[in-house]
CSV table of C-alpha atoms in Angstrom, one decimal:
chain,number,residue,atom,x,y,z
A,1,MET,CA,108.2,58.1,70.6
A,2,ALA,CA,106.1,60.1,73.1
A,3,THR,CA,105.1,63.6,72.1
A,4,SER,CA,106.3,64.9,75.4
A,5,SER,CA,109.8,64.3,74.3
A,6,PHE,CA,109.6,67.0,71.6
A,7,ASN,CA,110.2,70.6,72.2
A,8,LYS,CA,107.1,72.5,71.1
A,9,ASP,CA,108.4,76.0,71.8
A,10,PHE,CA,109.4,78.1,68.8
A,11,THR,CA,110.5,81.7,68.5
A,12,LEU,CA,110.0,84.1,65.6
A,13,ASN,CA,113.3,86.0,65.5
A,14,THR,CA,112.7,88.2,62.5
A,15,LYS,CA,110.0,90.5,61.1
A,16,LYS,CA,110.0,88.3,58.0
A,17,ALA,CA,109.3,85.2,60.1
A,18,VAL,CA,106.5,87.0,61.9
A,19,GLU,CA,104.9,88.1,58.6
A,20,SER,CA,105.2,84.6,57.2
A,21,PHE,CA,103.6,83.1,60.3
A,22,GLU,CA,100.8,85.6,60.2
A,23,ARG,CA,100.2,84.8,56.5
A,24,ILE,CA,100.1,81.1,57.2
A,25,ILE,CA,97.7,81.5,60.2
A,26,SER,CA,95.3,83.9,58.4
A,27,THR,CA,95.0,81.9,55.1
A,28,PRO,CA,91.8,79.8,55.2
A,29,LYS,CA,92.3,76.1,54.6
A,30,LYS,CA,91.0,74.7,51.4
A,31,GLY,CA,88.7,71.7,52.1
A,32,ILE,CA,89.2,68.4,50.3
A,33,LYS,CA,86.1,67.1,48.8
A,34,ILE,CA,85.6,63.4,48.9
A,35,ASN,CA,83.8,61.6,46.1
A,36,LYS,CA,81.4,59.4,48.0
A,37,ASN,CA,80.4,57.7,44.8
A,38,LEU,CA,83.7,55.7,44.9
A,39,VAL,CA,82.3,53.5,47.6
A,40,SER,CA,79.5,51.3,46.5
A,41,ALA,CA,77.0,49.8,48.9
A,42,GLU,CA,78.5,46.4,48.3
A,43,LYS,CA,82.0,47.6,49.2
A,44,GLU,CA,80.7,49.3,52.3
A,45,ARG,CA,79.0,46.1,53.4
A,46,ARG,CA,82.1,44.0,52.8
A,47,GLY,CA,84.2,46.6,54.8
A,48,GLU,CA,81.7,46.4,57.7
A,49,GLN,CA,81.9,42.6,57.6
A,50,LYS,CA,85.7,42.7,57.7
A,51,LEU,CA,85.7,45.2,60.5
A,52,LYS,CA,83.3,43.0,62.5
A,53,GLN,CA,85.5,40.0,62.0
A,54,ILE,CA,88.6,41.8,63.1
A,55,LEU,CA,86.9,43.2,66.2
A,56,SER,CA,85.4,39.9,67.2
A,57,ARG,CA,88.8,38.2,67.5
């Protein structure tokens, strides 16, 4: 479904809603750390080979 079909407008009708929205916006996001040790060089090489095979079709 196209995103243009969704209504993106929203209204904060109460003071509580405004405060909640401000709290959400002002709270810094916590980053997710990715353990790069989970992917070995061999797995990375196999993944690249599979990707090349798929793209060459």
